[in-house]
Short mmCIF file of C-alpha atoms and ligand atoms in Angstrom, two decimals:
data_model
loop_
_atom_site.label_atom_id
_atom_site.label_comp_id
_atom_site.label_asym_id
_atom_site.label_seq_id
_atom_site.Cartn_x
_atom_site.Cartn_y
_atom_site.Cartn_z
CA MET A 1 93.70 51.87 106.82
CA SER A 2 91.50 48.79 107.83
CA ALA A 3 90.33 47.33 104.41
CA GLU A 4 87.29 46.22 106.06
CA ILE A 5 85.92 49.90 106.80
CA LEU A 6 87.23 50.80 103.37
CA VAL A 7 85.14 48.03 101.82
CA GLU A 8 82.35 48.63 104.53
CA LEU A 9 82.34 52.67 103.36
CA ARG A 10 82.81 51.94 100.17
CA ARG A 11 79.38 50.05 100.25
CA CYS A 12 77.66 52.40 102.43
CA CYS A 13 78.43 55.02 100.26
CA PRO A 14 78.65 54.49 97.14
CA PRO A 15 79.70 57.86 95.63
CA THR A 16 82.60 59.08 96.74
CA THR A 17 85.60 58.12 96.43
CA PHE A 18 88.08 57.35 98.71
CA LEU A 19 91.45 58.31 98.43
CA THR A 20 94.13 56.08 100.85
CA THR A 21 97.70 55.12 98.99
CA PRO A 22 100.14 57.90 100.86
CA GLU A 23 100.72 59.26 97.75
CA LEU A 24 96.80 60.56 97.47
CA ILE A 25 96.57 61.45 100.85
CA ALA A 26 99.81 63.36 101.58
CA PRO A 27 98.62 66.92 100.40
CA TYR A 28 95.93 66.90 102.60
CA LEU A 29 98.00 65.98 105.72
CA VAL A 30 100.21 69.02 105.89
CA ASP A 31 99.24 72.98 106.46
CA GLU A 32 100.07 76.01 104.46
CA ARG A 33 102.00 77.18 106.30
CA ALA A 34 103.77 73.46 107.49
CA LEU A 35 104.10 74.12 111.13
CA PHE A 36 101.23 70.59 111.33
CA HIS A 37 101.53 67.41 109.86
CA GLY A 38 99.52 64.42 110.11
CA ARG A 39 97.84 60.83 109.52
CA ALA A 40 94.40 60.48 108.38
CA LEU A 41 92.40 56.67 107.84
CA ALA A 42 91.66 57.90 104.06
CA VAL A 43 90.23 61.36 102.32
CA ALA A 44 86.65 61.33 101.50
CA LEU A 45 85.66 64.02 98.01
CA PRO A 46 81.80 63.62 98.11
CA GLU A 47 79.94 65.31 95.55
CA THR A 48 76.96 66.27 96.75
CA THR A 49 75.01 67.23 100.54
CA ALA A 50 73.26 63.55 100.16
CA ALA A 51 76.95 62.20 100.23
CA VAL A 52 78.24 63.95 102.59
CA SER A 53 75.05 63.21 104.66
CA GLU A 54 75.91 59.51 104.02
CA LEU A 55 79.73 59.58 105.18
CA MET A 56 79.02 61.50 107.91
CA ARG A 57 76.57 58.92 109.24
CA PHE A 58 78.43 55.91 108.82
CA CYS A 59 81.32 58.21 110.54
CA TYR A 60 79.51 58.78 113.37
CA THR A 61 78.06 55.58 113.63
CA ARG A 62 81.85 54.05 113.79
CA GLU A 63 82.65 56.91 116.57
CA ILE A 64 84.80 58.21 113.76
CA PRO A 65 86.88 61.84 114.30
CA MET A 66 85.86 64.25 110.51
CA VAL A 67 88.20 66.81 109.65
CA PRO A 68 86.91 69.12 107.40
CA GLN A 69 89.08 70.77 104.23
CA GLY A 70 88.02 73.03 101.98
CA GLY A 71 91.63 74.96 100.06
CA ASN A 72 93.73 73.76 103.02
CA THR A 73 95.38 77.38 102.73
CA GLY A 74 94.33 77.88 106.84
CA TYR A 75 96.58 80.04 108.57
CA CYS A 76 96.48 77.80 112.13
CA GLY A 77 96.19 74.19 111.25
CA GLY A 78 92.38 73.70 111.50
CA ALA A 79 92.04 71.28 108.57
CA THR A 80 95.48 68.69 109.30
CA PRO A 81 93.85 65.88 111.28
CA ASP A 82 96.20 64.87 114.12
CA ALA A 83 98.96 62.04 114.34
CA SER A 84 96.67 58.98 115.92
CA GLY A 85 95.51 58.35 112.11
CA VAL A 86 91.95 57.41 112.96
CA ALA A 87 90.39 60.69 111.09
CA MET A 88 87.98 61.27 107.74
CA ILE A 89 89.11 63.63 106.23
CA ILE A 90 86.63 65.25 104.58
CA ALA A 91 87.12 66.82 101.42
CA LEU A 92 84.86 69.56 100.15
CA SER A 93 86.68 70.24 97.03
CA ARG A 94 83.68 68.25 94.80
CA LEU A 95 81.14 69.69 96.04
CA ASN A 96 80.91 72.59 93.62
CA ARG A 97 78.60 74.13 91.66
CA ILE A 98 76.56 77.54 92.00
CA ARG A 99 72.87 76.58 92.33
CA GLU A 100 71.65 79.32 91.58
CA ILE A 101 72.24 83.10 91.03
CA ASP A 102 68.93 85.40 92.33
CA PRO A 103 69.86 89.01 90.40
CA SER A 104 66.90 90.23 91.46
CA SER A 105 67.34 89.20 95.40
CA PHE A 106 71.01 90.50 95.26
CA THR A 107 72.24 86.49 95.93
CA LEU A 108 74.00 83.26 94.54
CA THR A 109 73.46 80.02 96.44
CA ALA A 110 77.28 78.25 96.39
CA GLU A 111 78.07 75.08 97.50
CA ALA A 112 81.13 74.91 99.89
CA GLY A 113 83.76 73.63 97.72
CA LEU A 114 83.68 76.14 95.40
CA THR A 115 87.05 78.67 95.35
CA LEU A 116 86.20 81.81 96.68
CA ALA A 117 87.52 83.29 93.20
CA ASP A 118 84.49 81.32 91.33
CA VAL A 119 82.03 82.73 93.49
CA GLN A 120 82.97 86.36 92.66
CA GLN A 121 83.92 85.65 89.03
CA ALA A 122 79.69 83.97 88.74
CA ALA A 123 78.70 87.12 90.49
CA ALA A 124 80.63 89.33 87.66
CA ARG A 125 78.89 87.26 85.00
CA HIS A 126 75.89 89.17 85.93
CA GLN A 127 77.95 92.20 86.51
CA LEU A 128 77.39 92.00 90.73
CA LEU A 129 79.69 92.19 93.54
CA PHE A 130 81.48 89.00 95.73
CA PRO A 131 82.87 91.92 97.98
CA LEU A 132 84.78 89.21 99.86
CA SER A 133 88.98 88.88 98.75
CA MET A 134 92.22 87.34 99.70
CA GLY A 135 95.52 86.25 98.77
CA SER A 136 94.51 83.79 99.01
CA GLU A 137 90.99 83.60 96.67
CA ALA A 138 91.82 81.36 93.42
CA SER A 139 92.34 78.16 96.28
CA CYS A 140 90.41 78.74 99.80
CA GLN A 141 86.76 77.14 99.18
CA ILE A 142 83.79 79.52 100.23
CA GLY A 143 83.36 76.78 102.68
CA GLY A 144 86.19 77.21 104.32
CA ASN A 145 85.85 81.15 104.14
CA LEU A 146 82.77 80.73 106.11
CA SER A 147 84.33 78.62 108.62
CA THR A 148 86.78 80.82 109.09
CA ASN A 149 84.47 83.83 108.77
CA ALA A 150 87.79 84.84 107.04
CA GLY A 151 88.37 88.71 106.83
CA GLY A 152 90.62 90.10 103.72
CA LEU A 153 90.50 93.07 101.75
CA ALA A 154 87.69 94.76 102.10
CA VAL A 155 86.32 94.14 104.98
CA LEU A 156 86.10 97.92 106.30
CA ARG A 157 83.08 98.88 103.46
CA TYR A 158 81.63 94.80 103.38
CA GLY A 159 82.15 92.99 106.70
CA MET A 160 83.63 89.59 107.50
CA ALA A 161 82.20 86.52 105.62
CA ARG A 162 79.81 86.55 108.34
CA ASP A 163 78.56 89.66 107.21
CA LEU A 164 77.86 88.10 103.84
CA VAL A 165 76.14 84.78 104.52
CA LEU A 166 71.64 84.75 104.37
CA GLY A 167 71.36 81.14 104.61
CA LEU A 168 73.20 78.06 105.21
CA GLU A 169 72.71 74.07 104.70
CA VAL A 170 75.03 72.02 107.18
CA VAL A 171 75.60 68.56 107.90
CA LEU A 172 75.64 67.68 111.74
CA PRO A 173 78.02 65.53 113.29
CA ASN A 174 75.78 62.47 113.20
CA GLY A 175 74.81 62.91 109.74
CA GLU A 176 71.45 64.94 109.87
CA ILE A 177 70.88 67.52 107.35
CA TRP A 178 69.96 70.92 108.49
CA ASP A 179 68.73 72.68 105.65
CA GLY A 180 68.98 76.64 106.62
CA LEU A 181 69.40 77.72 102.90
CA THR A 182 67.37 81.10 103.03
CA ALA A 183 67.81 84.16 101.18
CA LEU A 184 65.57 86.13 103.96
CA ARG A 185 67.00 89.66 104.71
CA LYS A 186 64.70 89.79 107.79
CA ASP A 187 63.66 86.52 109.31
CA ASN A 188 63.41 87.12 113.52
CA THR A 189 62.36 83.57 114.79
CA GLY A 190 64.67 82.74 117.10
CA TYR A 191 68.06 82.17 117.72
CA ASP A 192 70.07 82.30 114.54
CA ILE A 193 71.63 79.22 114.31
CA LYS A 194 73.30 79.74 111.03
CA GLN A 195 76.22 82.22 113.45
CA LEU A 196 77.13 79.05 115.59
CA PHE A 197 78.86 77.58 112.44
CA LEU A 198 80.37 80.99 110.74
CA GLY A 199 83.87 80.64 112.72
CA ALA A 200 83.02 77.25 113.99
CA GLU A 201 86.29 76.06 112.27
CA GLY A 202 83.93 72.45 110.99
CA THR A 203 84.10 71.86 115.36
CA LEU A 204 80.19 71.42 114.84
CA GLY A 205 79.54 70.02 111.61
CA VAL A 206 80.27 70.44 107.88
CA ILE A 207 78.99 73.30 105.79
CA THR A 208 77.85 72.42 102.64
CA ALA A 209 76.28 75.37 100.67
CA ALA A 210 75.47 78.63 101.62
CA VAL A 211 73.05 81.18 99.80
CA LEU A 212 75.41 84.56 99.30
CA LYS A 213 74.56 88.53 99.18
CA LEU A 214 75.90 90.39 96.15
CA TYR A 215 76.24 94.24 95.89
CA PRO A 216 75.86 95.63 92.64
CA ALA A 217 79.59 95.39 90.81
CA SER A 218 81.64 98.89 91.04
CA THR A 219 81.25 100.58 87.93
CA GLN A 220 84.32 103.37 88.96
CA ARG A 221 87.62 102.14 91.88
CA GLU A 222 90.81 104.59 92.23
CA THR A 223 93.25 102.93 93.52
CA ALA A 224 95.93 105.13 95.52
CA TRP A 225 98.90 104.76 97.41
CA LEU A 226 100.08 106.81 100.04
CA ALA A 227 103.24 108.08 102.61
CA ALA A 228 101.93 108.85 105.95
CA VAL A 229 103.78 110.75 108.43
CA ASP A 230 103.16 107.48 110.95
CA LEU A 231 101.05 105.79 111.88
CA SER A 232 98.92 107.58 114.03
CA ALA A 233 98.47 109.87 110.63
CA ALA A 234 97.66 107.08 108.89
CA CYS A 235 95.01 105.94 110.86
CA ALA A 236 93.53 109.71 111.45
CA LEU A 237 94.07 109.83 107.04
CA LEU A 238 91.50 106.62 106.92
CA GLY A 239 88.95 108.48 108.96
CA LEU A 240 89.79 111.80 106.63
CA ALA A 241 88.95 109.28 103.91
CA ARG A 242 85.30 107.50 105.16
CA ARG A 243 84.07 111.78 105.47
CA LEU A 244 85.77 112.92 102.50
CA LEU A 245 84.64 110.49 99.67
CA ASN A 246 81.28 109.81 101.17
CA ASP A 247 82.38 106.24 102.85
CA CYS A 248 83.81 104.73 99.52
CA VAL A 249 86.29 103.05 101.30
CA THR A 250 86.89 100.08 100.31
CA SER A 251 90.11 99.03 101.24
CA PHE A 252 92.89 100.39 103.72
CA GLU A 253 95.66 98.59 103.75
CA TYR A 254 99.34 99.33 106.52
CA LEU A 255 102.45 98.27 104.84
CA SER A 256 106.00 99.33 107.53
CA LEU A 257 108.83 100.04 105.47
CA ALA A 258 109.92 96.81 106.82
CA ALA A 259 107.71 94.88 105.16
CA LEU A 260 107.90 96.44 101.72
CA GLU A 261 111.11 96.07 101.52
CA LEU A 262 111.01 92.45 101.29
CA VAL A 263 108.40 92.01 98.94
CA LEU A 264 110.68 95.03 96.95
CA THR A 265 113.97 92.47 97.62
CA GLN A 266 112.37 89.28 97.77
CA VAL A 267 109.72 89.09 94.63
CA PRO A 268 111.27 89.52 90.87
CA GLU A 269 109.91 92.43 88.74
CA THR A 270 108.91 95.00 92.04
CA ARG A 271 109.17 98.50 92.15
CA CYS A 272 108.79 101.12 94.75
CA PRO A 273 106.22 103.58 93.45
CA PHE A 274 107.64 106.47 95.11
CA ALA A 275 111.42 107.32 94.29
CA GLN A 276 112.19 108.32 98.16
CA VAL A 277 112.24 106.50 100.94
CA TYR A 278 109.07 106.66 103.86
CA ALA A 279 108.23 104.14 106.54
CA HIS A 280 104.95 103.83 105.95
CA HIS A 281 102.62 103.05 103.43
CA VAL A 282 98.85 103.07 102.91
CA LEU A 283 97.23 101.40 99.94
CA LEU A 284 93.76 102.55 99.51
CA GLU A 285 91.28 102.17 96.60
CA VAL A 286 87.77 103.76 96.51
CA SER A 287 84.58 102.46 94.51
CA VAL A 288 81.60 103.20 94.13
CA SER A 289 78.86 101.99 91.67
CA GLY A 290 76.45 104.17 89.10
CA GLU A 291 77.80 107.20 87.39
CA SER A 292 77.66 110.00 89.44
CA SER A 293 80.53 110.13 91.41
CA ASP A 294 84.25 111.71 90.41
CA LEU A 295 86.42 109.51 92.40
CA ARG A 296 89.79 110.96 91.36
CA ARG A 297 88.65 114.34 92.01
CA GLY A 298 87.52 113.67 95.58
CA LEU A 299 90.97 111.74 95.83
CA LEU A 300 92.91 114.59 94.76
CA LYS A 301 91.04 116.19 96.82
CA LEU A 302 91.95 113.94 100.55
CA PHE A 303 95.54 113.97 98.98
CA GLU A 304 95.17 118.37 99.55
CA VAL A 305 94.08 117.89 102.33
CA ALA A 306 96.04 114.98 104.29
CA GLU A 307 99.13 117.04 103.24
CA ARG A 308 97.83 120.27 105.16
CA GLU A 309 96.68 118.15 108.36
CA GLN A 310 100.29 116.49 107.79
CA LEU A 311 99.19 113.59 107.49
CA VAL A 312 100.67 112.30 104.01
CA LEU A 313 104.21 113.21 102.93
CA ASP A 314 103.72 111.52 99.34
CA ALA A 315 101.08 110.56 97.29
CA VAL A 316 100.47 108.37 94.24
CA LEU A 317 97.07 108.10 91.92
CA THR A 318 97.15 104.84 89.76
CA GLU A 319 96.33 105.75 85.35
CA THR A 320 95.96 101.96 84.41
CA LEU A 321 95.22 98.71 85.20
CA ALA A 322 98.51 97.35 85.33
CA GLN A 323 99.61 100.39 88.03
CA ARG A 324 96.66 98.80 89.72
CA ALA A 325 97.80 95.23 89.57
CA ASP A 326 101.41 96.31 90.29
CA LEU A 327 100.35 98.21 93.82
CA TRP A 328 97.99 94.99 95.06
CA ARG A 329 100.98 93.04 94.26
CA LEU A 330 103.20 95.38 96.76
CA ARG A 331 100.48 93.87 99.46
CA GLU A 332 99.99 90.80 98.45
CA LYS A 333 102.99 89.57 98.01
CA ILE A 334 104.12 90.05 101.82
CA PRO A 335 103.25 86.28 103.07
CA ALA A 336 105.61 84.63 100.19
CA ALA A 337 108.04 87.41 100.47
CA GLU A 338 108.22 86.51 103.99
CA ARG A 339 108.49 82.89 103.78
CA ALA A 340 110.86 83.45 100.84
CA ALA A 341 113.38 85.56 103.26
CA GLY A 342 113.21 82.11 106.04
CA GLY A 343 109.47 82.68 107.01
CA SER A 344 107.99 84.67 110.16
CA ILE A 345 106.63 84.13 113.58
CA LYS A 346 102.79 85.73 112.28
CA HIS A 347 100.81 87.77 114.15
CA ASP A 348 97.15 88.33 113.78
CA VAL A 349 95.94 90.58 116.26
CA SER A 350 93.60 93.49 116.06
CA VAL A 351 92.59 96.34 118.12
CA ALA A 352 90.27 99.11 118.30
CA ILE A 353 91.51 101.49 114.36
CA ALA A 354 92.77 104.42 117.42
CA GLY A 355 95.10 102.29 119.50
CA VAL A 356 96.81 100.67 116.53
CA ALA A 357 99.81 102.46 117.16
CA GLU A 358 99.96 102.45 120.72
CA LEU A 359 100.21 98.80 119.76
CA VAL A 360 102.65 98.57 117.75
CA ASP A 361 104.77 100.70 120.61
CA ARG A 362 104.18 98.39 122.96
CA ALA A 363 104.76 95.21 121.55
CA SER A 364 108.13 96.37 119.23
CA ARG A 365 108.97 97.51 122.56
CA ALA A 366 108.44 94.43 124.56
CA VAL A 367 110.00 92.23 121.58
CA LEU A 368 112.91 94.28 121.26
CA ALA A 369 113.54 94.26 124.78
CA GLU A 370 114.34 91.03 124.91
CA PHE A 371 114.94 90.03 120.70
CA PRO A 372 117.43 93.20 119.81
CA ALA A 373 118.41 91.99 117.13
CA VAL A 374 114.76 90.58 115.64
CA ARG A 375 113.37 92.53 112.07
CA PHE A 376 109.94 93.23 112.03
CA SER A 377 107.31 92.77 108.74
CA LEU A 378 104.41 95.04 110.14
CA TYR A 379 101.58 95.42 107.83
CA GLY A 380 97.89 94.30 107.75
CA HIS A 381 94.18 95.92 107.48
CA LEU A 382 94.80 99.02 109.17
CA GLY A 383 91.38 100.07 108.17
CA ASP A 384 89.83 97.08 110.62
CA GLY A 385 92.38 97.45 113.19
CA ASN A 386 93.55 93.92 112.12
CA LEU A 387 98.01 94.12 112.04
CA HIS A 388 100.47 91.25 110.95
CA PHE A 389 102.37 92.13 113.60
CA ASN A 390 105.40 89.72 111.92
CA ILE A 391 108.30 88.81 113.28
CA LEU A 392 111.47 87.44 111.23
CA ALA A 393 114.94 85.96 112.84
CA PRO A 394 118.31 88.23 113.03
CA ALA A 395 119.58 88.05 109.87
CA THR A 396 122.98 86.15 110.74
CA VAL A 397 121.10 83.14 112.84
CA ASP A 398 119.64 79.90 111.24
CA ALA A 399 115.94 81.72 111.18
CA LEU A 400 114.06 77.50 111.54
CA ALA A 401 115.96 77.08 114.83
CA PHE A 402 115.09 80.32 115.85
CA ARG A 403 111.16 80.25 115.70
CA ALA A 404 111.50 76.75 116.99
CA ARG A 405 113.16 78.15 120.38
CA ASN A 406 111.96 81.62 120.87
CA ALA A 407 108.58 81.73 118.74
CA GLU A 408 106.27 80.62 121.82
CA ARG A 409 107.87 83.47 123.84
CA ILE A 410 107.82 86.02 120.87
CA SER A 411 103.58 85.38 120.95
CA MET A 412 103.24 85.78 124.43
CA LEU A 413 104.68 89.54 124.56
CA VAL A 414 103.04 90.18 121.43
CA HIS A 415 99.35 88.49 122.60
CA THR A 416 100.27 90.02 126.06
CA GLN A 417 99.98 94.18 124.63
CA ALA A 418 97.31 93.10 122.53
CA ALA A 419 95.72 92.49 125.32
CA GLU A 420 95.93 95.03 127.33
CA LEU A 421 94.43 96.61 124.92
CA ASN A 422 91.46 94.69 125.02
CA GLY A 423 92.35 93.74 121.73
CA SER A 424 92.42 90.11 119.79
CA PHE A 425 94.39 87.83 119.16
CA SER A 426 92.94 86.32 116.74
CA ALA A 427 91.48 89.02 114.04
CA GLU A 428 91.11 86.84 111.01
CA HIS A 429 92.87 83.86 110.84
CA GLY A 430 90.96 81.38 113.60
CA VAL A 431 92.01 79.20 115.85
CA GLY A 432 92.51 75.82 114.74
CA GLN A 433 95.11 73.89 116.66
CA LEU A 434 97.96 76.92 116.51
CA LYS A 435 95.84 79.04 119.15
CA ARG A 436 93.94 76.60 120.83
CA ASP A 437 96.02 76.80 124.35
CA LEU A 438 95.50 81.28 123.73
CA LEU A 439 91.56 80.78 123.09
CA ALA A 440 91.79 78.29 126.51
CA ALA A 441 93.94 80.78 128.34
CA THR A 442 92.38 84.31 127.64
CA LYS A 443 88.70 83.34 127.29
CA SER A 444 86.13 84.20 130.22
CA PRO A 445 85.20 81.13 132.01
CA VAL A 446 81.86 82.36 130.92
CA ALA A 447 82.44 82.29 127.72
CA LEU A 448 84.43 78.74 127.84
CA MET A 449 81.87 77.22 129.56
CA LEU A 450 78.77 78.51 126.80
CA MET A 451 81.53 77.53 123.66
CA ARG A 452 81.73 73.95 125.69
CA GLN A 453 78.22 73.62 126.15
CA ILE A 454 77.45 74.17 122.66
CA LYS A 455 79.70 71.93 121.22
CA GLN A 456 78.40 69.33 123.34
CA THR A 457 75.02 69.69 122.40
CA LEU A 458 75.71 69.20 118.65
CA ASP A 459 78.59 66.99 118.62
CA PRO A 460 78.25 64.86 121.83
CA LYS A 461 80.62 62.27 120.48
CA GLY A 462 83.49 64.87 120.47
CA LEU A 463 83.99 63.18 116.49
CA MET A 464 83.34 66.71 114.79
CA ASN A 465 88.07 67.98 113.30
CA PRO A 466 88.50 66.81 117.10
CA GLY A 467 92.17 69.29 119.07
CA LYS A 468 90.17 72.20 117.49
CA VAL A 469 89.80 76.16 118.69
CA LEU A 470 88.85 73.96 121.95
C1 FAD B 1 98.42 84.10 100.69
C2 FAD B 1 97.33 83.66 101.63
C3 FAD B 1 96.63 84.95 101.97
C4 FAD B 1 95.85 85.08 103.33
N1 FAD B 1 94.76 85.83 103.12
C5 FAD B 1 93.57 85.77 104.12
C6 FAD B 1 93.07 87.27 104.30
O1 FAD B 1 93.63 88.47 103.68
N2 FAD B 1 92.32 87.18 105.39
C7 FAD B 1 91.82 85.81 106.20
O2 FAD B 1 91.29 85.92 106.73
N3 FAD B 1 92.51 84.80 105.77
C8 FAD B 1 93.03 84.84 105.00
N4 FAD B 1 94.48 83.58 104.45
C9 FAD B 1 94.16 82.66 105.03
C10 FAD B 1 92.82 81.82 104.61
O3 FAD B 1 92.85 81.94 103.47
C11 FAD B 1 91.60 81.42 105.46
O4 FAD B 1 91.33 81.05 106.59
C12 FAD B 1 90.76 81.06 104.19
O5 FAD B 1 89.65 81.43 104.27
C13 FAD B 1 90.92 79.22 104.61
O6 FAD B 1 89.69 78.84 103.23
P1 FAD B 1 90.01 76.99 103.28
O7 FAD B 1 88.74 76.61 102.31
O8 FAD B 1 91.24 77.20 102.40
O9 FAD B 1 89.66 76.70 104.57
P2 FAD B 1 90.64 75.17 105.06
O10 FAD B 1 91.80 76.13 105.42
O11 FAD B 1 90.70 73.43 103.98
O12 FAD B 1 90.41 74.94 106.51
C14 FAD B 1 89.58 76.02 107.39
C15 FAD B 1 88.88 75.73 108.46
O13 FAD B 1 87.82 75.39 108.19
C16 FAD B 1 87.51 74.25 108.18
N5 FAD B 1 86.34 73.90 107.23
C17 FAD B 1 86.26 74.49 105.88
N6 FAD B 1 86.09 74.04 104.82
C18 FAD B 1 84.45 73.20 105.73
C19 FAD B 1 83.24 73.47 104.77
N7 FAD B 1 82.50 73.04 104.32
N8 FAD B 1 81.88 72.90 106.16
C20 FAD B 1 83.01 72.75 107.66
N9 FAD B 1 84.08 73.19 108.31
C21 FAD B 1 84.92 73.37 107.01
C22 FAD B 1 88.28 73.37 108.34
O14 FAD B 1 88.19 71.93 108.97
C23 FAD B 1 89.53 74.58 108.87
O15 FAD B 1 89.26 74.55 110.51
C24 FAD B 1 95.22 83.92 103.42
C25 FAD B 1 95.51 82.93 102.82
C26 FAD B 1 96.79 82.86 102.62
C27 FAD B 1 97.70 81.13 102.28
#
């Protein structure tokens, strides 16, 4: 970076550390999936909201583009700068304090740079639960979770990240601080401003802190693995489980046999829960707080009814925490297994739950008609109608070259089928730079106009995370 700007930056923003050497900034310049490589002026590591504000005021005045970055685990290249080398990366990892826990109000005020796991643990120390949970929780940050409106493994019961927020503190592109850190559950005083920043992927400002909703910690939890007759049966099982178990289903995750086999072959010390081979698997978890429920009895009843209604072929219930961990490992290791098998063309599609089986049928046929030798790795948050419809190159070809040549066409085929079923091309991973053109091509003109007007109002110079989302 220009030595003069660095001197000026250090003078204007004395508490902030700036990384400038190529070795130190390299990890911030590439996304989780290594799809995007960018360049940057520097990486700033502010430690307070005031420092973020000073830094952003400086950048705004000098018209330096700003790219917020959390744990850099996002799947759409949202935190990676472009190749111009003029942007300032604002990394939030040092803004990482718990400001307050209020057990009587069931709230926790967290700074943006805390990892999701830190937030969960802070709540747990008070016998409370922060229910957002996902495979990346040890490294993704709460600011990134809120900026991507992350989903994860307990949406069915507790909602997306957006549903877990009461208040926000945001630094606007010009450095002004919006203090919306309210813990009110009821506040109908005009527009709900925080909603603009949730899921905005850093294009409207930098989230610096949030008041998060907590829940009573679970006191009973049961985890089961079931083999469903087919995908429609798996969806019907979800409805049955919700009805029979008093709506206490926390997670309802689907794994196709192909996704499961990838894990079993690629990840050491993994084992199939069944001796027999089944095509459709469900990881089901139910939980309650308080002492009165007999969840185990409820689950056994569910197995009995589901078998009688010819929805399931087999089921196991875990007896120990280690067994539970083994089952979750099978689900959470799928992305790593895909990577080990040469990588996949990923899709994060959602439709109404009733339409999931039709989506899989139509999208599989559309893809196979043009690419008959590809391999599928289908899995996801079936309880939310959200499937990761991932596709691996044929076993006999170079995976990287195959993806480079065919990813665009294959994704088009999958997304077209999701759109025809009124679905979404991005259920939880966002838009970033990966799906920007898709957003432009598929959102209605009115929706796009409104999004552009909001962007223009909050970021008139277009300095916040340019090239992302819009
Ligand atoms: C193994 C694995 C499993 C995953 N599982 C899930 C899952 O189940 N569900 C799911 O939804 N996602 C999942 N993800 C994707 C990812 O972890 C989430 O999108 C997560 O919310 C990103 O958080 P982050 O801190 O890493 O954000 P980053 O990747 O750093 O940034 C994501 C976006 O948010 C912006 N941003 C980051 N921090 C801020 C801030 N403080 N203020 C303003 N903008 C900001 C960035 O500019 C970027 O646009 C998974 C990823 C991995 C690697």
